[in-house]
CSV table of N, CA and C in Angstrom, one decimal:
chain,number,residue,atom,x,y,z
Y,1,MET,N,60.9,-20.3,32.4
Y,1,MET,CA,60.2,-19.4,31.6
Y,1,MET,C,58.9,-20.0,31.1
Y,2,SER,N,58.9,-21.3,30.9
Y,2,SER,CA,57.7,-22.0,30.4
Y,2,SER,C,56.7,-22.0,31.5
Y,3,ASP,N,57.1,-22.1,32.8
Y,3,ASP,CA,56.1,-22.0,33.9
Y,3,ASP,C,55.5,-20.6,33.9
Y,4,GLU,N,56.2,-19.5,33.6
Y,4,GLU,CA,55.7,-18.2,33.6
Y,4,GLU,C,54.7,-18.1,32.4
Y,5,VAL,N,55.0,-18.7,31.3
Y,5,VAL,CA,54.1,-18.7,30.1
Y,5,VAL,C,52.8,-19.4,30.5
Y,6,THR,N,52.9,-20.5,31.2
Y,6,THR,CA,51.7,-21.3,31.6
Y,6,THR,C,50.9,-20.5,32.6
Y,7,ASN,N,51.5,-19.8,33.5
Y,7,ASN,CA,50.8,-18.9,34.5
Y,7,ASN,C,50.0,-17.8,33.7
Y,8,HIS,N,50.7,-17.2,32.7
Y,8,HIS,CA,50.0,-16.1,32.0
Y,8,HIS,C,48.9,-16.6,31.1
Y,9,LEU,N,49.0,-17.8,30.7
Y,9,LEU,CA,47.9,-18.4,29.9
Y,9,LEU,C,46.7,-18.6,30.7
Y,10,GLY,N,46.9,-18.7,32.0
Y,10,GLY,CA,45.8,-18.8,32.9
Y,10,GLY,C,44.9,-17.5,32.9
Y,11,GLY,N,45.5,-16.4,32.5
Y,11,GLY,CA,44.8,-15.2,32.4
Y,11,GLY,C,43.7,-15.2,31.3
Y,12,PHE,N,43.8,-16.1,30.4
Y,12,PHE,CA,42.9,-16.3,29.3
Y,12,PHE,C,41.6,-17.1,29.8
Y,13,ARG,N,41.7,-17.6,31.0
Y,13,ARG,CA,40.6,-18.4,31.6
Y,13,ARG,C,40.0,-17.7,32.8
Y,14,VAL,N,38.8,-17.8,33.0
Y,14,VAL,CA,38.1,-17.2,34.2
Y,14,VAL,C,37.3,-18.2,35.0
Y,15,GLU,N,36.7,-17.7,36.1
Y,15,GLU,CA,35.9,-18.6,36.9
Y,15,GLU,C,36.6,-19.9,37.3
Y,16,ASN,N,37.8,-19.7,37.8
Y,16,ASN,CA,38.7,-20.8,38.2
Y,16,ASN,C,39.0,-21.8,37.1
Y,17,GLY,N,39.2,-21.2,35.9
Y,17,GLY,CA,39.6,-22.0,34.7
Y,17,GLY,C,38.5,-22.7,34.1
Y,18,THR,N,37.3,-22.5,34.5
Y,18,THR,CA,36.2,-23.3,33.9
Y,18,THR,C,35.6,-22.7,32.6
Y,19,ARG,N,35.9,-21.4,32.4
Y,19,ARG,CA,35.4,-20.7,31.1
Y,19,ARG,C,36.5,-19.9,30.5
Y,20,SER,N,36.4,-19.8,29.2
Y,20,SER,CA,37.4,-18.9,28.6
Y,20,SER,C,37.0,-17.5,28.8
Y,21,MET,N,38.0,-16.6,28.6
Y,21,MET,CA,37.7,-15.2,28.8
Y,21,MET,C,36.7,-14.7,27.7
Y,22,THR,N,36.8,-15.3,26.5
Y,22,THR,CA,35.9,-15.0,25.4
Y,22,THR,C,34.5,-15.3,25.8
Y,23,GLU,N,34.2,-16.5,26.3
Y,23,GLU,CA,32.9,-16.9,26.7
Y,23,GLU,C,32.3,-15.9,27.8
Y,24,SER,N,33.1,-15.6,28.7
Y,24,SER,CA,32.7,-14.8,29.8
Y,24,SER,C,32.4,-13.4,29.3
Y,25,VAL,N,33.3,-12.8,28.5
Y,25,VAL,CA,33.1,-11.4,28.0
Y,25,VAL,C,31.8,-11.4,27.1
Y,26,LEU,N,31.7,-12.4,26.3
Y,26,LEU,CA,30.6,-12.4,25.3
Y,26,LEU,C,29.3,-12.5,26.1
Y,27,SER,N,29.2,-13.3,27.1
Y,27,SER,CA,28.0,-13.5,27.9
Y,27,SER,C,27.7,-12.1,28.6
Y,28,ARG,N,28.7,-11.5,29.2
Y,28,ARG,CA,28.4,-10.2,29.8
Y,28,ARG,C,28.0,-9.1,28.9
Y,29,VAL,N,28.7,-9.1,27.7
Y,29,VAL,CA,28.3,-8.1,26.7
Y,29,VAL,C,26.8,-8.3,26.3
Y,30,HIS,N,26.4,-9.5,26.1
Y,30,HIS,CA,25.0,-9.8,25.7
Y,30,HIS,C,24.1,-9.3,26.9
Y,31,HIS,N,24.5,-9.5,28.1
Y,31,HIS,CA,23.7,-9.1,29.2
Y,31,HIS,C,23.6,-7.6,29.3
Y,32,GLY,N,24.8,-6.9,29.1
Y,32,GLY,CA,24.8,-5.5,29.1
Y,32,GLY,C,24.0,-4.8,28.0
Y,33,ILE,N,24.1,-5.4,26.8
Y,33,ILE,CA,23.3,-4.9,25.7
Y,33,ILE,C,21.8,-5.1,26.0
Y,34,PHE,N,21.4,-6.2,26.5
Y,34,PHE,CA,20.0,-6.5,26.9
Y,34,PHE,C,19.5,-5.4,27.9
Y,35,MET,N,20.3,-5.2,28.9
Y,35,MET,CA,20.0,-4.2,29.9
Y,35,MET,C,19.9,-2.8,29.3
Y,36,MET,N,20.8,-2.4,28.4
Y,36,MET,CA,20.7,-1.1,27.7
Y,36,MET,C,19.4,-1.0,26.9
Y,37,ALA,N,19.1,-2.1,26.2
Y,37,ALA,CA,17.8,-2.0,25.5
Y,37,ALA,C,16.6,-1.9,26.4
Y,38,ALA,N,16.6,-2.6,27.5
Y,38,ALA,CA,15.6,-2.6,28.5
Y,38,ALA,C,15.5,-1.1,29.1
Y,39,ALA,N,16.6,-0.5,29.3
Y,39,ALA,CA,16.7,0.8,29.9
Y,39,ALA,C,16.1,1.8,28.8
Y,40,ARG,N,16.4,1.6,27.6
Y,40,ARG,CA,15.9,2.5,26.5
Y,40,ARG,C,14.3,2.4,26.5
Y,41,LEU,N,13.8,1.1,26.5
Y,41,LEU,CA,12.4,0.9,26.5
Y,41,LEU,C,11.8,1.6,27.8
Y,42,GLN,N,12.4,1.4,28.9
Y,42,GLN,CA,12.0,1.9,30.2
Y,42,GLN,C,11.9,3.4,30.1
Y,43,ARG,N,12.9,4.1,29.5
Y,43,ARG,CA,12.9,5.5,29.3
Y,43,ARG,C,11.7,6.0,28.5
Y,44,GLU,N,11.4,5.3,27.4
Y,44,GLU,CA,10.3,5.6,26.5
Y,44,GLU,C,9.0,5.5,27.3
Y,45,VAL,N,8.8,4.4,28.0
Y,45,VAL,CA,7.6,4.2,28.8
Y,45,VAL,C,7.5,5.3,29.9
Y,46,LYS,N,8.6,5.6,30.5
Y,46,LYS,CA,8.6,6.7,31.5
Y,46,LYS,C,8.1,8.0,30.9
Y,47,MET,N,8.7,8.3,29.7
Y,47,MET,CA,8.3,9.6,29.1
Y,47,MET,C,6.8,9.6,28.8
Y,48,VAL,N,6.3,8.5,28.3
Y,48,VAL,CA,4.8,8.5,27.9
Y,48,VAL,C,4.0,8.6,29.2
Y,49,ALA,N,4.4,7.9,30.3
Y,49,ALA,CA,3.7,7.9,31.6
Y,49,ALA,C,3.8,9.3,32.2
Y,50,SER,N,5.0,9.9,32.1
Y,50,SER,CA,5.1,11.2,32.7
Y,50,SER,C,4.2,12.2,32.0
Y,51,GLU,N,4.2,12.1,30.7
Y,51,GLU,CA,3.3,13.0,29.8
Y,51,GLU,C,1.9,12.8,30.2
Y,52,ALA,N,1.5,11.5,30.4
Y,52,ALA,CA,0.1,11.2,30.7
Y,52,ALA,C,-0.3,11.8,32.1
Y,53,PHE,N,0.7,11.8,33.0
Y,53,PHE,CA,0.5,12.3,34.3
Y,53,PHE,C,0.4,13.9,34.3
Y,54,VAL,N,1.3,14.5,33.6
Y,54,VAL,CA,1.4,15.9,33.5
Y,54,VAL,C,0.1,16.5,32.7
Y,55,THR,N,-0.3,15.8,31.7
Y,55,THR,CA,-1.5,16.3,30.9
Y,55,THR,C,-2.8,16.0,31.6
Y,56,GLY,N,-2.8,15.2,32.6
Y,56,GLY,CA,-4.0,14.9,33.4
Y,56,GLY,C,-4.7,13.7,32.8
Y,57,ILE,N,-4.2,13.0,31.9
Y,57,ILE,CA,-4.8,11.8,31.4
Y,57,ILE,C,-4.9,10.8,32.5
Y,58,GLU,N,-3.8,10.8,33.3
Y,58,GLU,CA,-3.8,9.9,34.5
Y,58,GLU,C,-3.9,10.7,35.7
Y,59,GLY,N,-4.4,10.1,36.8
Y,59,GLY,CA,-4.6,10.8,38.0
Y,59,GLY,C,-3.4,10.8,38.9
Y,60,ASP,N,-3.6,11.4,40.1
Y,60,ASP,CA,-2.4,11.5,41.1
Y,60,ASP,C,-1.9,10.2,41.5
Y,61,ASP,N,-2.7,9.2,41.5
Y,61,ASP,CA,-2.3,7.8,41.9
Y,61,ASP,C,-1.3,7.3,40.9
Y,62,PHE,N,-1.2,7.8,39.7
Y,62,PHE,CA,-0.3,7.4,38.7
Y,62,PHE,C,1.2,7.9,39.0
Y,63,LYS,N,1.3,8.8,39.9
Y,63,LYS,CA,2.6,9.4,40.3
Y,63,LYS,C,3.5,8.2,40.8
Y,64,ASN,N,3.0,7.3,41.5
Y,64,ASN,CA,3.8,6.2,42.0
Y,64,ASN,C,4.3,5.3,40.9
Y,65,GLU,N,3.5,5.2,39.8
Y,65,GLU,CA,3.9,4.4,38.6
Y,65,GLU,C,5.1,5.1,38.0
Y,66,VAL,N,5.1,6.4,37.9
Y,66,VAL,CA,6.2,7.1,37.2
Y,66,VAL,C,7.4,7.0,38.1
Y,67,GLU,N,7.3,7.0,39.4
Y,67,GLU,CA,8.5,6.8,40.3
Y,67,GLU,C,9.0,5.4,40.2
Y,68,VAL,N,8.2,4.4,40.1
Y,68,VAL,CA,8.7,3.0,39.9
Y,68,VAL,C,9.4,2.9,38.5
Y,69,LEU,N,8.9,3.5,37.5
Y,69,LEU,CA,9.5,3.5,36.2
Y,69,LEU,C,10.9,4.2,36.2
Y,70,THR,N,11.0,5.3,37.0
Y,70,THR,CA,12.2,6.0,37.1
Y,70,THR,C,13.3,5.1,37.9
Y,71,THR,N,12.8,4.5,38.9
Y,71,THR,CA,13.7,3.6,39.6
Y,71,THR,C,14.2,2.4,38.7
Y,72,LEU,N,13.3,1.8,38.0
Y,72,LEU,CA,13.7,0.7,37.1
Y,72,LEU,C,14.7,1.3,36.0
Y,73,LEU,N,14.4,2.4,35.5
Y,73,LEU,CA,15.3,3.0,34.5
Y,73,LEU,C,16.7,3.2,35.1
Y,74,ASP,N,16.8,3.7,36.3
Y,74,ASP,CA,18.1,3.9,36.9
Y,74,ASP,C,18.8,2.6,37.2
Y,75,THR,N,18.0,1.6,37.6
Y,75,THR,CA,18.6,0.3,37.9
Y,75,THR,C,19.1,-0.4,36.7
Y,76,TYR,N,18.4,-0.3,35.6
Y,76,TYR,CA,18.8,-0.9,34.3
Y,76,TYR,C,20.1,-0.2,33.8
Y,77,SER,N,20.1,1.1,33.9
Y,77,SER,CA,21.3,1.9,33.4
Y,77,SER,C,22.5,1.5,34.2
Y,78,ILE,N,22.3,1.5,35.6
Y,78,ILE,CA,23.5,1.1,36.4
Y,78,ILE,C,24.0,-0.3,36.1
Y,79,ASP,N,23.0,-1.2,36.0
Y,79,ASP,CA,23.4,-2.6,35.7
Y,79,ASP,C,24.1,-2.8,34.4
Y,80,SER,N,23.6,-2.1,33.3
Y,80,SER,CA,24.3,-2.2,32.0
Y,80,SER,C,25.7,-1.6,32.1
Y,81,GLY,N,25.8,-0.5,32.7
Y,81,GLY,CA,27.1,0.2,32.8
Y,81,GLY,C,28.0,-0.6,33.6
Y,82,SER,N,27.6,-1.2,34.7
Y,82,SER,CA,28.5,-2.0,35.6
Y,82,SER,C,29.0,-3.3,34.8
Y,83,VAL,N,28.1,-3.9,34.1
Y,83,VAL,CA,28.5,-5.0,33.2
Y,83,VAL,C,29.6,-4.6,32.2
Y,84,LEU,N,29.3,-3.5,31.6
Y,84,LEU,CA,30.3,-3.0,30.6
Y,84,LEU,C,31.6,-2.6,31.2
Y,85,VAL,N,31.6,-2.0,32.4
Y,85,VAL,CA,32.8,-1.7,33.1
Y,85,VAL,C,33.6,-3.0,33.4
Y,86,SER,N,32.9,-4.0,33.8
Y,86,SER,CA,33.6,-5.3,34.1
Y,86,SER,C,34.2,-5.9,32.9
Y,87,VAL,N,33.5,-5.8,31.8
Y,87,VAL,CA,34.1,-6.3,30.5
Y,87,VAL,C,35.3,-5.4,30.1
Y,88,PHE,N,35.2,-4.1,30.3
Y,88,PHE,CA,36.3,-3.3,30.0
Y,88,PHE,C,37.6,-3.6,30.8
Y,89,SER,N,37.3,-3.9,32.1
Y,89,SER,CA,38.5,-4.3,33.0
Y,89,SER,C,39.1,-5.6,32.6
Y,90,ASP,N,38.2,-6.6,32.3
Y,90,ASP,CA,38.7,-7.9,31.9
Y,90,ASP,C,39.5,-7.8,30.6
Y,91,VAL,N,39.0,-7.1,29.6
Y,91,VAL,CA,39.7,-6.9,28.3
Y,91,VAL,C,41.0,-6.2,28.5
Y,92,THR,N,41.1,-5.2,29.4
Y,92,THR,CA,42.3,-4.5,29.7
Y,92,THR,C,43.3,-5.5,30.3
Y,93,ALA,N,42.9,-6.4,31.2
Y,93,ALA,CA,43.7,-7.4,31.8
Y,93,ALA,C,44.2,-8.4,30.7
Y,94,LEU,N,43.3,-8.7,29.8
Y,94,LEU,CA,43.7,-9.6,28.7
Y,94,LEU,C,44.8,-9.0,27.9
Y,95,THR,N,44.7,-7.7,27.6
Y,95,THR,CA,45.7,-7.1,26.8
Y,95,THR,C,47.0,-7.1,27.5
Y,96,ARG,N,47.0,-6.8,28.8
Y,96,ARG,CA,48.2,-6.9,29.6
Y,96,ARG,C,48.8,-8.2,29.6
Y,97,SER,N,48.0,-9.3,29.7
Y,97,SER,CA,48.5,-10.7,29.7
Y,97,SER,C,49.1,-11.0,28.4
Y,98,ALA,N,48.5,-10.5,27.3
Y,98,ALA,CA,49.1,-10.8,25.9
Y,98,ALA,C,50.4,-10.1,25.8
Y,99,LYS,N,50.5,-8.9,26.3
Y,99,LYS,CA,51.8,-8.2,26.2
Y,99,LYS,C,52.9,-8.9,27.0
Y,100,ASP,N,52.5,-9.3,28.2
Y,100,ASP,CA,53.5,-10.1,29.0
Y,100,ASP,C,53.9,-11.4,28.4
Y,101,LEU,N,52.9,-12.1,27.8
Y,101,LEU,CA,53.2,-13.3,27.1
Y,101,LEU,C,54.2,-13.0,25.9
Y,102,ARG,N,53.9,-12.0,25.2
Y,102,ARG,CA,54.8,-11.6,24.1
Y,102,ARG,C,56.2,-11.4,24.5
Y,103,GLN,N,56.4,-10.7,25.7
Y,103,GLN,CA,57.8,-10.6,26.2
Y,103,GLN,C,58.4,-11.9,26.5
Y,104,LEU,N,57.6,-12.8,27.2
Y,104,LEU,CA,58.2,-14.1,27.5
Y,104,LEU,C,58.5,-14.9,26.3
Y,105,VAL,N,57.7,-14.8,25.3
Y,105,VAL,CA,57.9,-15.5,24.0
Y,105,VAL,C,59.2,-15.0,23.3
Y,106,THR,N,59.4,-13.7,23.4
Y,106,THR,CA,60.6,-13.1,22.9
Y,106,THR,C,61.9,-13.7,23.6
Y,107,GLY,N,61.7,-13.8,25.0
Y,107,GLY,CA,62.8,-14.5,25.7
Y,107,GLY,C,63.0,-15.9,25.3
Y,108,LEU,N,62.0,-16.6,25.1
Y,108,LEU,CA,62.1,-18.0,24.6
Y,108,LEU,C,62.7,-18.1,23.2
Y,109,ASP,N,62.4,-17.0,22.4
Y,109,ASP,CA,63.0,-17.0,21.1
Y,109,ASP,C,64.5,-16.9,21.1
Y,110,SER,N,65.1,-16.2,22.1
Y,110,SER,CA,66.5,-16.1,22.2
Y,110,SER,C,67.1,-17.5,22.4
Y,111,ILE,N,66.4,-18.4,23.2
Y,111,ILE,CA,66.8,-19.8,23.4
Y,111,ILE,C,66.8,-20.5,22.0
Y,112,ARG,N,65.8,-20.2,21.2
Y,112,ARG,CA,65.7,-20.9,19.9
Y,112,ARG,C,66.9,-20.5,19.0
Y,113,VAL,N,67.2,-19.2,19.1
Y,113,VAL,CA,68.4,-18.7,18.3
Y,113,VAL,C,69.7,-19.3,18.8
Y,114,LEU,N,69.9,-19.4,20.1
Y,114,LEU,CA,71.1,-20.1,20.6
Y,114,LEU,C,71.1,-21.5,20.3
Y,115,CYS,N,70.0,-22.2,20.2
Y,115,CYS,CA,69.9,-23.6,19.8
Y,115,CYS,C,70.3,-23.7,18.4
Y,116,ARG,N,69.9,-22.8,17.5
Y,116,ARG,CA,70.3,-22.9,16.1
Y,116,ARG,C,71.8,-22.7,15.9
Y,117,VAL,N,72.4,-21.7,16.7
Y,117,VAL,CA,73.8,-21.5,16.7
Y,117,VAL,C,74.6,-22.7,17.1
Y,118,GLU,N,74.1,-23.3,18.2
Y,118,GLU,CA,74.8,-24.5,18.7
Y,118,GLU,C,74.7,-25.7,17.7
Y,119,ALA,N,73.5,-25.8,17.0
Y,119,ALA,CA,73.3,-26.8,16.0
Y,119,ALA,C,74.3,-26.6,14.9
Y,120,GLY,N,74.5,-25.4,14.5
Y,120,GLY,CA,75.4,-25.1,13.4
Y,120,GLY,C,76.9,-25.4,13.8
Y,121,ARG,N,77.2,-25.2,15.1
Y,121,ARG,CA,78.5,-25.5,15.6
Y,121,ARG,C,78.7,-27.0,15.6
Y,122,LEU,N,77.7,-27.8,15.9
Y,122,LEU,CA,77.8,-29.2,16.0
Y,122,LEU,C,77.8,-29.9,14.6
Y,123,GLY,N,77.4,-29.2,13.6
Y,123,GLY,CA,77.4,-29.7,12.3
Y,123,GLY,C,76.5,-30.9,12.1
Y,124,ALA,N,77.1,-32.0,11.6
Y,124,ALA,CA,76.3,-33.2,11.2
Y,124,ALA,C,75.7,-33.9,12.5
Y,125,ASN,N,76.3,-33.7,13.6
Y,125,ASN,CA,75.8,-34.3,14.9
Y,125,ASN,C,74.5,-33.6,15.3
Y,126,SER,N,74.1,-32.5,14.7
Y,126,SER,CA,72.9,-31.9,15.1
Y,126,SER,C,71.7,-32.1,14.2
Y,127,VAL,N,71.8,-33.0,13.3
Y,127,VAL,CA,70.7,-33.3,12.3
Y,127,VAL,C,69.4,-33.5,13.0
Y,128,SER,N,69.4,-34.2,14.1
Y,128,SER,CA,68.1,-34.5,14.8
Y,128,SER,C,67.5,-33.3,15.5
Y,129,LEU,N,68.3,-32.3,15.7
Y,129,LEU,CA,67.8,-31.0,16.3
Y,129,LEU,C,67.1,-30.1,15.3
Y,130,MET,N,67.4,-30.2,14.0
Y,130,MET,CA,66.9,-29.3,13.0
Y,130,MET,C,65.3,-29.3,12.9
Y,131,PRO,N,64.7,-30.5,13.0
Y,131,PRO,CA,63.2,-30.5,12.9
Y,131,PRO,C,62.6,-29.7,14.2
Y,132,VAL,N,63.3,-29.9,15.3
Y,132,VAL,CA,62.8,-29.2,16.5
Y,132,VAL,C,62.9,-27.7,16.4
Y,133,ILE,N,64.1,-27.3,15.9
Y,133,ILE,CA,64.3,-25.9,15.7
Y,133,ILE,C,63.4,-25.3,14.7
Y,134,ASP,N,63.1,-26.0,13.6
Y,134,ASP,CA,62.2,-25.6,12.6
Y,134,ASP,C,60.8,-25.4,13.2
Y,135,GLN,N,60.4,-26.4,14.1
Y,135,GLN,CA,59.1,-26.3,14.7
Y,135,GLN,C,59.0,-25.1,15.7
Y,136,LEU,N,60.1,-24.8,16.3
Y,136,LEU,CA,60.2,-23.6,17.2
Y,136,LEU,C,60.1,-22.3,16.4
Y,137,ASP,N,60.7,-22.3,15.2
Y,137,ASP,CA,60.5,-21.2,14.3
Y,137,ASP,C,59.1,-20.9,14.0
Y,138,LYS,N,58.4,-22.0,13.5
Y,138,LYS,CA,57.0,-21.9,13.2
Y,138,LYS,C,56.1,-21.4,14.4
Y,139,PHE,N,56.4,-22.0,15.5
Y,139,PHE,CA,55.7,-21.7,16.7
Y,139,PHE,C,55.8,-20.2,17.1
Y,140,HIS,N,57.1,-19.7,17.0
Y,140,HIS,CA,57.3,-18.4,17.4
Y,140,HIS,C,56.5,-17.4,16.4
Y,141,ILE,N,56.6,-17.7,15.2
Y,141,ILE,CA,55.9,-16.8,14.2
Y,141,ILE,C,54.4,-16.8,14.5
Y,142,GLU,N,53.8,-18.0,14.7
Y,142,GLU,CA,52.4,-18.2,14.9
Y,142,GLU,C,51.9,-17.6,16.2
Y,143,ILE,N,52.7,-17.8,17.3
Y,143,ILE,CA,52.3,-17.2,18.6
Y,143,ILE,C,52.4,-15.7,18.6
Y,144,ASP,N,53.4,-15.2,18.0
Y,144,ASP,CA,53.6,-13.7,17.9
Y,144,ASP,C,52.4,-13.1,17.1
Y,145,ALA,N,52.1,-13.7,16.0
Y,145,ALA,CA,50.9,-13.2,15.2
Y,145,ALA,C,49.6,-13.3,16.0
Y,146,THR,N,49.4,-14.4,16.7
Y,146,THR,CA,48.2,-14.6,17.5
Y,146,THR,C,48.1,-13.5,18.7
Y,147,LEU,N,49.2,-13.3,19.4
Y,147,LEU,CA,49.2,-12.4,20.4
Y,147,LEU,C,49.0,-10.9,19.9
Y,148,GLU,N,49.6,-10.6,18.8
Y,148,GLU,CA,49.4,-9.3,18.1
Y,148,GLU,C,47.9,-9.1,17.8
Y,149,ARG,N,47.3,-10.2,17.3
Y,149,ARG,CA,45.8,-10.1,17.0
Y,149,ARG,C,45.0,-10.0,18.2
Y,150,ILE,N,45.3,-10.7,19.3
Y,150,ILE,CA,44.6,-10.6,20.6
Y,150,ILE,C,44.7,-9.1,21.1
Y,151,MET,N,45.9,-8.5,21.0
Y,151,MET,CA,46.1,-7.2,21.5
Y,151,MET,C,45.3,-6.2,20.7
Y,152,HIS,N,45.3,-6.4,19.3
Y,152,HIS,CA,44.5,-5.5,18.4
Y,152,HIS,C,43.0,-5.6,18.7
Y,153,LEU,N,42.5,-6.8,18.8
Y,153,LEU,CA,41.1,-7.0,19.0
Y,153,LEU,C,40.7,-6.6,20.4
Y,154,SER,N,41.5,-6.7,21.4
Y,154,SER,CA,41.2,-6.3,22.8
Y,154,SER,C,41.1,-4.7,22.8
Y,155,GLU,N,41.9,-4.0,22.1
Y,155,GLU,CA,41.8,-2.6,22.0
Y,155,GLU,C,40.5,-2.2,21.3
Y,156,ARG,N,40.2,-2.9,20.3
Y,156,ARG,CA,38.9,-2.6,19.5
Y,156,ARG,C,37.7,-2.9,20.4
Y,157,VAL,N,37.7,-4.0,21.2
Y,157,VAL,CA,36.6,-4.3,22.1
Y,157,VAL,C,36.5,-3.2,23.2
Y,158,LYS,N,37.7,-2.7,23.7
Y,158,LYS,CA,37.6,-1.7,24.7
Y,158,LYS,C,37.0,-0.4,24.2
Y,159,THR,N,37.4,-0.1,22.9
Y,159,THR,CA,36.9,1.1,22.3
Y,159,THR,C,35.3,1.0,22.1
Y,160,LEU,N,34.9,-0.1,21.6
Y,160,LEU,CA,33.5,-0.3,21.4
Y,160,LEU,C,32.7,-0.3,22.7
Y,161,VAL,N,33.2,-1.0,23.8
Y,161,VAL,CA,32.6,-1.0,25.1
Y,161,VAL,C,32.5,0.4,25.7
Y,162,GLU,N,33.6,1.1,25.6
Y,162,GLU,CA,33.6,2.5,26.1
Y,162,GLU,C,32.5,3.4,25.4
Y,163,ALA,N,32.4,3.2,24.1
Y,163,ALA,CA,31.4,3.9,23.3
Y,163,ALA,C,30.0,3.5,23.6
Y,164,SER,N,29.8,2.3,24.1
Y,164,SER,CA,28.5,1.8,24.4
Y,164,SER,C,28.0,2.1,25.8
Y,165,MET,N,28.9,2.6,26.7
Y,165,MET,CA,28.6,2.9,28.0
Y,165,MET,C,27.4,3.9,28.1
Y,166,PRO,N,26.5,3.7,29.0
Y,166,PRO,CA,25.4,4.7,29.2
Y,166,PRO,C,26.0,6.0,29.6
Y,167,ARG,N,25.4,7.1,29.2
Y,167,ARG,CA,25.9,8.4,29.4
Y,167,ARG,C,26.1,8.8,30.9
Y,168,VAL,N,25.5,8.1,31.8
Y,168,VAL,CA,25.6,8.3,33.2
Y,168,VAL,C,27.0,7.9,33.8
Y,169,PHE,N,27.8,7.2,32.9
Y,169,PHE,CA,29.1,6.7,33.3
Y,169,PHE,C,30.1,7.7,32.7
Y,170,ASN,N,31.0,8.3,33.5
Y,170,ASN,CA,31.9,9.3,33.0
Y,170,ASN,C,33.2,8.6,32.6
Y,171,GLY,N,34.2,9.4,32.2
Y,171,GLY,CA,35.5,8.8,31.7
Y,171,GLY,C,36.2,8.0,32.6
Y,172,SER,N,35.9,8.1,34.0
Y,172,SER,CA,36.6,7.3,34.9
Y,172,SER,C,35.9,6.0,35.1
Y,173,LEU,N,34.8,5.8,34.3
Y,173,LEU,CA,34.0,4.6,34.4
Y,173,LEU,C,33.4,4.3,35.7
Y,174,ARG,N,33.0,5.4,36.4
Y,174,ARG,CA,32.3,5.3,37.7
Y,174,ARG,C,30.9,5.9,37.5
Y,175,TYR,N,29.9,5.3,38.1
Y,175,TYR,CA,28.5,5.8,38.0
Y,175,TYR,C,28.3,7.1,38.7
Y,176,HIS,N,27.7,8.0,38.0
Y,176,HIS,CA,27.3,9.3,38.6
Y,176,HIS,C,25.8,9.5,38.3
Y,177,HIS,N,25.0,9.4,39.5
Y,177,HIS,CA,23.5,9.4,39.3
Y,177,HIS,C,23.1,10.8,38.9
Y,178,SER,N,22.3,10.9,37.9
Y,178,SER,CA,21.9,12.2,37.4
Y,178,SER,C,20.5,12.6,37.9
């Protein structure tokens, strides 16, 4: 069981264990937010450029500029959405790992209870086991609370990421060019 726990803890690391999931997600969220801001600026520039072209302030040669701005806007929107989709997927996997770990910890908890029962049966001969059992009690409470917090925060991050997705991404989290 401890090997399974160790394997599941690997789910909290990415890039071959060189970075924590938190570092990776935070980095990508920052990138996604930057790209969303760039897309918003690009949209405003495109609107001003399109208006200048339509009103005749700019000549026909400016049409290429508007097309370039449109391409950049689409690229930035796709990039920001893709980054946020990857964050959503990783956070979903993190939630699943936390749930799996919680089940494994519950299994380990039954061993702790059996150990306490055995210590009670042994009476005075089990005095040296009591500090270990007490540590296991504290560990179980602490790990359970931590996993609960991870699951709660993961759900919150997923909700925020989904709300931040560019409108061109639908509920299936796939890009639909408009």
